[in-house]
Amino acid sequence: MSDGSVQHQQRQPAVPVLHERRLDEVLGPAPERGRWRYRPRRVGMVWRSKVFRAGAVIVALALCGLVILALVREQTGPQGFLVGLGLAVLPVPLLMAAFRWLDRVEPGPWRNLLFSFAWGACAAALVAIIANSFATRWIATATADPGSADTLGATVIAPVVEESAKAAAVLLIFLFRGREFSGVVDGVVVAGFTATGFAFTENILYLGNAFGEDQQTGSTGFASVTAGTFFVRIVMSPFAHPLFTVLTGLGFGFAAAGARRHRVRRYRLPALGLLLAMGLHALWNGSSAFGPYGFYTVYGIVMVPAFALVTWLAIWSRQRELRTLAAELPAYAAAGWLSPLEPLALSSMRARGLARDMARHWHGRPDRARGRAAARAVAEYESFATSLAGLRHRARRGAVGPDFAARERELLFHLWQRRDVAGPALTHAARVTGHPHRHRRPPAGPYGPVPGHAYGHGYGQGHGHGYGYGGPIPQQHLHPPYAHGRPPTHRGP
């Protein structure tokens, strides 16, 4: 589709207004694609530049990584470091994939996740190893009892220091990436990536030291200290650190989803989550004090149920995001921004995946470049639509700032640019995966469906793009509507 093709389509509909907003508030005409860009404001001081700040963060994390690398290598030795590194990396892809799966409805930008992982692996680990060592030595000197100093350091000092260091990453994204941190799932994912990075570095240290001990005693096989450490830390409890920090992430997530006028709650919930994370961490570290079977008792009675509860809450929050799509997007469909069946497809992970696959493989002879561009356009459309539904949902609860109208317009313009590719694919996916004829049309007011009612799919043939149920989508509607075969760069709403 050429740059001016939007002007040849139907006139853009008005934005479906919230009941709190003026009913005559509508969008202006969409600018041409070449003129609609996210451009940072020019500032006079270098240290306010986004490039400068990003570079400073990368350099700081890299320096922390080099220091922690040297400290760990000094404690474990070269061979121990390599063995610990090889074993510690095993659970990392699985944990990252699990947290990324939770974030599939509205995926957060990778830069936030990579920052979180790097912070946990480098900055938080460096703070923890220095502070824990200093505190333990100070307690041992003050009490003249090294044994009690180690116990007190593991059960009191370490949980406070480590959870505070990891929580700093969640706090930074909560404060400086507020648009991309909007709910419980975001808090869980950011906290999970941070704790995964921290556990990765800590496991290198523990496994490397265990290997060095085996080298001194000559132990090998399943009776070695390395095998026991690997079983406890990698097999039995790879989720331990993520579970602790996810409690902090839940506190920030609930605070982000709450109304801005409840300022006390926005401070108390993150603090409560951090205290719970410290408490559970202390209980886990001090489990050996409950006798020979204390570890297994805490593991079975506390850790496993807590892990199951947090997992259920994260999955429930993800399903809630899908229900939000089904509840909020019909207003935009009634106003003409979406086709009637798109809310059904966008609220189903199966339909969303089918729409991307169909856009990628539609052509008779696969054109990989155009197929990837089409699939990317559909994926971006789904992401923008999810952000739009979440924004509107938060606006109903007073959890958005004064830039709500501008953010809504930006998201709608991005949807409009991709609708020729994504609209037909999502409509067809809804018909393939769902049964729209079984649903009733919701009660409608003068400006679209009444808020709070479920979306009705009682639209027959002839609505939307006019394709028959289960019939093929015309090929011309799946061509990428971009001048160079790929969508414009997405810099986030």
XYZ file of C-alpha atoms in Angstrom, residues 11-455:
445
model
C -12.684 8.253 6.579
C -11.236 7.260 9.904
C -13.907 6.787 12.555
C -14.075 8.705 15.767
C -12.521 7.342 18.912
C -15.065 5.510 21.073
C -15.181 7.735 24.104
C -15.159 6.717 27.741
C -18.066 7.849 29.811
C -15.742 10.186 31.711
C -14.699 12.001 28.534
C -16.543 14.518 26.383
C -18.711 12.803 23.821
C -17.632 15.157 21.033
C -13.937 14.287 21.409
C -12.758 12.784 18.117
C -9.539 12.151 16.279
C -8.152 14.363 13.608
C -6.976 13.000 10.247
C -4.085 10.542 10.386
C -0.740 11.949 9.243
C 1.156 10.319 6.435
C 3.368 7.421 7.422
C 6.569 9.296 6.697
C 5.582 12.061 9.104
C 4.388 9.872 12.000
C 7.505 9.031 14.006
C 8.559 8.908 17.586
C 11.249 11.554 17.924
C 12.925 12.370 21.244
C 12.818 15.977 22.287
C 16.011 17.947 21.794
C 17.613 18.835 25.083
C 20.480 21.044 25.911
C 22.477 18.802 28.240
C 24.257 15.686 27.084
C 23.426 13.629 30.175
C 19.703 13.991 29.409
C 20.117 12.284 26.058
C 18.568 8.835 25.796
C 21.609 7.534 23.939
C 23.950 8.838 26.618
C 21.883 7.351 29.438
C 21.586 3.993 27.690
C 25.317 3.938 27.073
C 26.004 4.822 30.697
C 23.796 1.975 31.909
C 25.495 -0.515 29.574
C 28.975 0.603 30.653
C 28.045 0.446 34.346
C 26.596 -3.064 34.031
C 29.603 -4.196 31.990
C 31.999 -2.935 34.690
C 29.964 -4.708 37.367
C 30.105 -7.865 35.256
C 33.876 -7.691 34.929
C 34.313 -7.166 38.683
C 31.957 -9.993 39.661
C 33.618 -12.227 37.066
C 37.014 -11.572 38.641
C 35.704 -12.161 42.176
C 33.994 -15.438 41.303
C 36.999 -16.687 39.347
C 39.279 -15.812 42.262
C 37.148 -17.850 44.677
C 36.546 -20.872 42.431
C 39.742 -21.038 40.379
C 39.852 -21.330 36.578
C 38.614 -24.937 36.375
C 35.937 -24.448 38.989
C 34.728 -21.335 37.214
C 34.363 -23.153 33.892
C 32.580 -26.110 35.493
C 30.266 -23.813 37.456
C 29.530 -21.736 34.364
C 28.666 -24.792 32.279
C 26.319 -26.215 34.911
C 24.760 -22.912 36.009
C 23.686 -21.967 32.491
C 21.472 -25.057 32.095
C 18.276 -23.751 33.798
C 18.593 -20.217 32.425
C 16.939 -20.805 28.990
C 14.088 -22.755 30.593
C 13.342 -20.055 33.159
C 13.582 -17.263 30.595
C 11.279 -19.155 28.212
C 8.747 -19.729 31.014
C 8.607 -16.053 31.957
C 8.484 -15.002 28.307
C 5.564 -17.390 27.771
C 3.637 -15.595 30.506
C 4.277 -12.327 28.664
C 2.963 -13.473 25.272
C -0.320 -11.542 25.442
C 1.411 -8.152 25.580
C 5.139 -8.846 25.221
C 7.391 -6.365 26.899
C 10.422 -5.023 25.035
C 13.514 -7.186 25.184
C 15.633 -4.225 26.287
C 13.827 -4.219 29.649
C 14.243 -7.958 30.094
C 17.903 -7.952 29.115
C 18.509 -5.043 31.481
C 16.780 -6.977 34.271
C 18.828 -10.119 33.647
C 22.077 -8.145 33.434
C 21.233 -6.237 36.605
C 20.604 -9.455 38.509
C 23.681 -11.237 37.142
C 26.083 -8.307 37.499
C 24.981 -5.395 39.700
C 22.816 -7.246 42.246
C 25.274 -10.139 42.498
C 28.179 -7.733 43.044
C 26.315 -5.843 45.772
C 25.330 -9.122 47.431
C 28.777 -10.705 47.445
C 30.447 -7.577 48.825
C 27.776 -6.704 51.406
C 27.301 -10.274 52.615
C 31.031 -10.839 53.034
C 31.517 -7.552 54.864
C 28.522 -8.129 57.172
C 29.556 -11.698 58.008
C 33.139 -10.656 58.843
C 31.883 -7.777 60.969
C 29.519 -10.041 62.932
C 32.248 -12.651 63.409
C 34.636 -9.980 64.737
C 32.018 -8.432 67.021
C 30.797 -11.729 68.494
C 33.993 -13.800 68.234
C 31.823 -16.655 66.989
C 32.319 -17.396 63.265
C 29.714 -20.182 63.308
C 26.883 -17.979 64.506
C 28.056 -15.221 62.153
C 27.619 -17.517 59.161
C 24.158 -18.590 60.328
C 23.049 -15.027 61.036
C 24.475 -13.828 57.739
C 22.637 -16.507 55.761
C 19.257 -16.133 57.499
C 19.118 -12.370 58.130
C 21.711 -10.404 56.219
C 21.631 -12.244 52.886
C 17.820 -12.135 52.375
C 17.692 -8.394 53.100
C 20.684 -7.494 50.940
C 19.939 -9.784 48.004
C 16.213 -9.068 47.741
C 16.815 -5.325 48.030
C 19.466 -5.470 45.301
C 17.190 -7.426 42.984
C 14.184 -5.225 43.750
C 16.159 -2.208 42.521
C 15.831 -3.449 38.920
C 12.047 -3.762 39.243
C 11.884 -0.305 40.810
C 13.923 1.285 38.007
C 11.693 -0.142 35.268
C 8.588 0.753 37.283
C 9.747 4.372 37.524
C 11.388 4.975 34.141
C 9.477 2.547 31.883
C 6.003 3.105 33.266
C 4.309 2.714 29.887
C 5.764 -0.774 29.565
C 5.018 -1.753 33.179
C 1.269 -1.813 33.515
C 0.229 -4.808 35.589
C 0.879 -8.006 37.475
C 2.297 -9.965 34.542
C 4.864 -7.248 33.838
C 5.966 -7.302 37.466
C 6.293 -11.093 37.479
C 8.288 -11.175 34.228
C 10.697 -8.364 35.136
C 11.284 -9.811 38.607
C 11.714 -13.308 37.170
C 14.364 -12.224 34.676
C 16.210 -10.286 37.383
C 16.244 -13.245 39.772
C 17.239 -15.638 36.982
C 20.325 -13.531 36.304
C 21.169 -13.374 40.010
C 20.752 -17.133 40.481
C 22.932 -17.727 37.418
C 25.891 -15.890 38.949
C 25.315 -17.371 42.394
C 25.157 -20.899 40.981
C 28.513 -20.390 39.246
C 30.015 -19.528 42.623
C 28.450 -22.427 44.533
C 29.083 -25.052 41.858
C 32.612 -23.813 41.237
C 33.439 -23.998 44.955
C 31.911 -27.463 45.160
C 34.076 -28.636 42.269
C 37.169 -27.207 43.941
C 36.318 -29.084 47.129
C 35.921 -32.312 45.164
C 39.298 -31.713 43.559
C 40.899 -31.510 46.981
C 39.190 -34.601 48.426
C 39.177 -36.677 45.244
C 35.403 -37.209 45.300
C 33.704 -38.130 42.026
C 30.362 -39.349 40.742
C 27.037 -39.026 42.533
C 28.752 -38.913 45.930
C 30.616 -35.719 45.082
C 29.792 -32.314 46.486
C 29.349 -31.002 42.954
C 26.637 -33.568 42.191
C 24.814 -32.787 45.453
C 24.990 -29.051 44.884
C 23.788 -29.466 41.306
C 20.826 -31.591 42.443
C 19.737 -29.155 45.163
C 20.238 -25.883 43.271
C 19.612 -26.805 39.630
C 17.240 -29.793 39.775
C 15.188 -29.289 42.945
C 15.069 -25.518 43.314
C 15.902 -23.616 40.132
C 12.831 -21.487 40.862
C 13.895 -20.464 44.390
C 15.376 -17.034 43.635
C 12.747 -16.252 40.973
C 10.024 -17.165 43.454
C 11.388 -14.791 46.108
C 11.748 -11.835 43.762
C 8.435 -12.492 41.992
C 6.746 -11.586 45.289
C 8.351 -8.162 44.974
C 7.280 -8.019 41.331
C 3.699 -8.791 42.326
C 3.699 -5.836 44.700
C 4.909 -3.484 41.966
C 2.486 -5.043 39.477
C -0.548 -4.468 41.688
C 0.664 -0.933 42.351
C 0.994 -0.243 38.614
C -2.501 -1.593 37.925
C -4.118 0.421 40.708
C -5.562 3.891 40.530
C -3.071 6.764 40.685
C -5.098 8.520 43.354
C -4.323 5.706 45.819
C -0.789 6.891 46.447
C -0.440 5.194 49.822
C -1.355 1.846 48.294
C 1.163 2.377 45.481
C 3.908 2.639 48.103
C 2.670 -0.038 50.492
C 2.156 -2.839 47.978
C 5.766 -2.896 46.671
C 7.056 -2.664 50.247
C 4.806 -5.550 51.297
C 5.986 -7.653 48.367
C 9.619 -6.953 49.258
C 9.047 -7.932 52.901
C 7.388 -11.188 51.838
C 10.307 -11.918 49.509
C 12.787 -11.335 52.349
C 10.764 -13.497 54.727
C 10.471 -16.433 52.353
C 14.152 -16.135 51.462
C 15.112 -16.157 55.155
C 12.930 -19.192 55.802
C 14.550 -21.016 52.890
C 18.099 -20.178 53.976
C 17.393 -21.089 57.587
C 15.636 -24.372 56.848
C 18.657 -26.376 57.994
C 18.130 -25.014 61.517
C 14.923 -27.077 61.818
C 16.774 -30.367 62.050
C 18.087 -32.940 59.550
C 14.822 -32.900 57.621
C 14.208 -29.164 57.887
C 15.197 -28.508 54.274
C 12.776 -31.085 52.901
C 10.027 -29.915 55.256
C 10.293 -26.297 54.153
C 10.620 -27.396 50.541
C 7.452 -29.516 50.622
C 5.255 -27.467 52.938
C 6.232 -23.905 51.974
C 8.200 -23.661 48.735
C 6.185 -25.979 46.494
C 2.759 -24.555 47.525
C 4.102 -20.990 47.236
C 5.456 -21.737 43.781
C 2.120 -23.273 42.730
C 0.191 -20.267 44.088
C 2.395 -17.710 42.350
C 2.244 -19.692 39.091
C -1.543 -19.827 39.278
C -1.721 -16.090 39.973
C 0.546 -15.307 37.010
C -1.499 -17.479 34.629
C -4.746 -16.010 35.986
C -3.386 -12.509 35.340
C -2.508 -13.492 31.784
C -6.045 -14.815 31.213
C -7.377 -11.590 32.694
C -5.475 -9.654 30.031
C -7.271 -11.697 27.370
C -10.621 -11.001 29.033
C -9.762 -7.303 29.039
C -9.280 -7.469 25.272
C -12.696 -9.070 24.851
C -14.312 -6.412 27.054
C -12.639 -3.231 25.789
C -12.023 -3.707 22.056
C -15.702 -4.035 20.986
C -16.089 -0.273 21.514
C -13.429 0.315 18.838
C -15.022 -2.291 16.584
C -18.394 -0.552 16.911
C -16.707 2.747 15.991
C -15.135 1.205 12.885
C -11.501 0.952 13.928
C -11.616 -2.865 14.040
C -13.634 -5.400 12.096
C -16.485 -6.973 14.076
C -14.717 -10.297 14.667
C -11.266 -8.996 15.566
C -11.934 -8.735 19.343
C -12.753 -12.456 19.361
C -9.466 -13.306 17.612
C -7.369 -10.893 19.676
C -8.675 -12.396 22.929
C -7.599 -15.914 21.888
C -3.944 -16.957 21.841
C -4.754 -19.713 19.365
C -6.419 -17.300 16.944
C -3.572 -14.805 17.242
C -1.017 -17.461 16.370
C -3.150 -18.715 13.484
C -3.432 -15.185 12.067
C 0.356 -14.760 12.095
C 0.919 -18.149 10.458
C -1.695 -17.453 7.812
C -0.136 -14.099 6.950
C 3.303 -15.724 6.716
C 2.318 -18.666 4.489
C -0.559 -17.281 2.471
C 1.111 -17.029 -0.956
C 1.112 -20.016 -3.251
C 4.896 -19.969 -3.569
C 6.174 -18.745 -0.242
C 7.902 -15.388 -0.466
C 9.847 -15.493 2.771
C 10.618 -11.797 2.930
C 7.022 -10.722 2.322
C 5.724 -13.513 4.551
C 7.915 -12.425 7.444
C 6.888 -8.804 6.919
C 3.211 -9.761 6.913
C 3.549 -11.915 10.034
C 5.467 -9.120 11.763
C 2.731 -6.657 10.858
C 0.086 -8.949 12.367
C 2.175 -9.437 15.516
C 2.617 -5.679 15.882
C -1.095 -5.156 15.303
C -1.871 -7.643 18.081
C 0.581 -5.926 20.414
C -0.814 -2.455 19.715
C -4.390 -3.700 20.162
C -3.471 -5.294 23.482
C -1.845 -2.062 24.662
C -4.914 -0.138 23.557
C -7.289 -2.389 25.495
C -5.090 -2.222 28.590
C -4.856 1.556 28.333
C -8.622 1.931 28.092
C -9.139 -0.507 30.975
C -6.740 1.435 33.205
C -8.419 4.698 32.211
C -11.717 3.427 33.572
C -10.046 2.929 36.945
C -8.150 6.216 36.948
C -4.742 4.567 36.503
C -3.551 6.677 33.547
C -1.957 10.081 33.316
C -2.977 13.212 31.425
C -1.388 11.867 28.223
C -4.115 9.245 27.827
C -5.715 10.847 24.742
C -2.369 11.243 22.942
C -1.349 7.655 23.692
C -4.729 6.373 22.491
C -4.404 8.274 19.214
C -0.889 6.947 18.629
C -2.015 3.355 19.149
C -5.027 3.777 16.876
C -2.928 5.280 14.082
C -0.527 2.344 14.282
C -3.452 -0.069 14.073
C -4.820 1.798 11.078
C -1.537 1.489 9.203
C -1.509 -2.307 9.618
C -5.181 -3.124 9.275
C -5.036 -4.193 5.590
C -2.747 -7.058 6.590
C -3.902 -7.880 10.091
C -7.644 -7.254 9.821
C -8.480 -9.978 7.282
C -6.099 -12.482 8.885
C -7.570 -11.975 12.356
C -11.138 -12.039 11.047
C -10.516 -15.321 9.276
C -8.743 -16.739 12.348
C -11.756 -15.829 14.504
C -14.074 -17.712 12.156
C -11.809 -20.736 12.057
C -11.227 -21.009 15.801
C -14.516 -19.690 17.197
C -18.281 -19.853 16.690
C -19.366 -16.245 16.290
C -22.889 -17.179 15.257
C -23.570 -18.606 18.723
C -23.077 -15.303 20.513
C -25.550 -12.506 20.909
C -24.975 -8.879 20.108
C -24.516 -6.858 23.324
C -26.849 -4.003 24.126
C -25.665 -0.904 22.319
C -25.921 2.748 23.159
C -25.627 5.743 20.850
C -21.815 5.439 20.897
C -21.346 1.672 20.666
C -21.662 -1.259 23.074
C -22.558 -0.469 26.627
C -19.418 -0.638 28.835
C -19.200 -3.749 30.972
C -21.009 -6.051 28.539
C -19.290 -8.879 26.750
C -18.578 -8.488 23.105
